[in-house]
Amino acid sequence: MTRWQLTTPETVEQAVAALAEERRKLISEGVPGDLLLTGGSSLAGLLTKGDIDLHLQVTADDFPVAISRLPGLFAAARREIWTSWFAVFERASIPPVGVAVTVVGSEHDVRFVRSWERMGQSAAAREQYNLLKRTSTDVETDKSRFFDDLTAAAM
């Protein structure tokens, strides 16, 4: 069973500091793109496993460059879901850090941006997110549906 913890303003501040450190590392490795903080660690009051989710937005031309340089900092993850405009990396650090790489304007890019904007604006969406995490027997599938609905509602 997953042990959820509730984010606080202090843990969000720690995630923002981690974001700044990860940006510095990406620059030093020559990884292109714009790195954003997303996920449960980005907003106070959300349930999370304590990990930090990052979203690296890149141009179509920079996508191959980014995914070729990220393995210096992160391990490739969930290769079965990669596409020519979406890839996932992670690092088993404390706290664990994951990076979703998307081509700007692609389906996953729009989904990440719109759904997390909506989460920041809607207390009801945040409550629904927490309820899903508390009650779901398949959190990843249910979260995917939830974010599909949030993205559709934001259009």
Coordinates of C-alpha atoms in Angstrom, one line a residue, residues 11-19 22 36-42 48-55 74 89-91 93-100:
T11 CA 7.5 20.9 1.1
V12 CA 6.5 22.9 -1.9
E13 CA 9.3 25.4 -1.1
Q14 CA 11.7 22.4 -0.9
A15 CA 10.5 21.2 -4.3
V16 CA 11.0 24.6 -5.8
A17 CA 14.6 24.6 -4.5
A18 CA 15.1 21.2 -6.0
L19 CA 13.8 22.5 -9.3
E22 CA 17.9 20.4 -11.4
L36 CA 8.9 23.2 -14.8
L37 CA 7.7 21.8 -11.4
T38 CA 4.5 19.7 -11.7
G39 CA 2.9 16.9 -9.8
G40 CA 1.8 16.7 -6.2
S41 CA 4.9 18.4 -4.9
S42 CA 4.1 21.5 -6.8
T48 CA 2.1 12.6 -2.8
K49 CA 4.6 9.8 -2.3
G50 CA 7.2 12.5 -1.6
D51 CA 8.7 12.5 -5.0
I52 CA 9.3 15.5 -7.2
D53 CA 7.8 15.6 -10.7
L54 CA 9.4 17.8 -13.3
H55 CA 8.3 18.6 -16.9
F74 CA 18.6 10.3 -14.8
F89 CA 13.3 9.6 -16.8
E90 CA 13.8 9.2 -13.1
R91 CA 16.4 9.2 -10.4
S93 CA 17.4 9.9 -5.0
I94 CA 16.0 11.3 -1.8
P95 CA 13.5 12.6 -2.7
P96 CA 13.0 10.7 -5.9
V97 CA 12.9 12.9 -9.0
G98 CA 11.1 12.2 -12.2
V99 CA 11.3 14.1 -15.5
A100 CA 8.8 14.0 -18.3

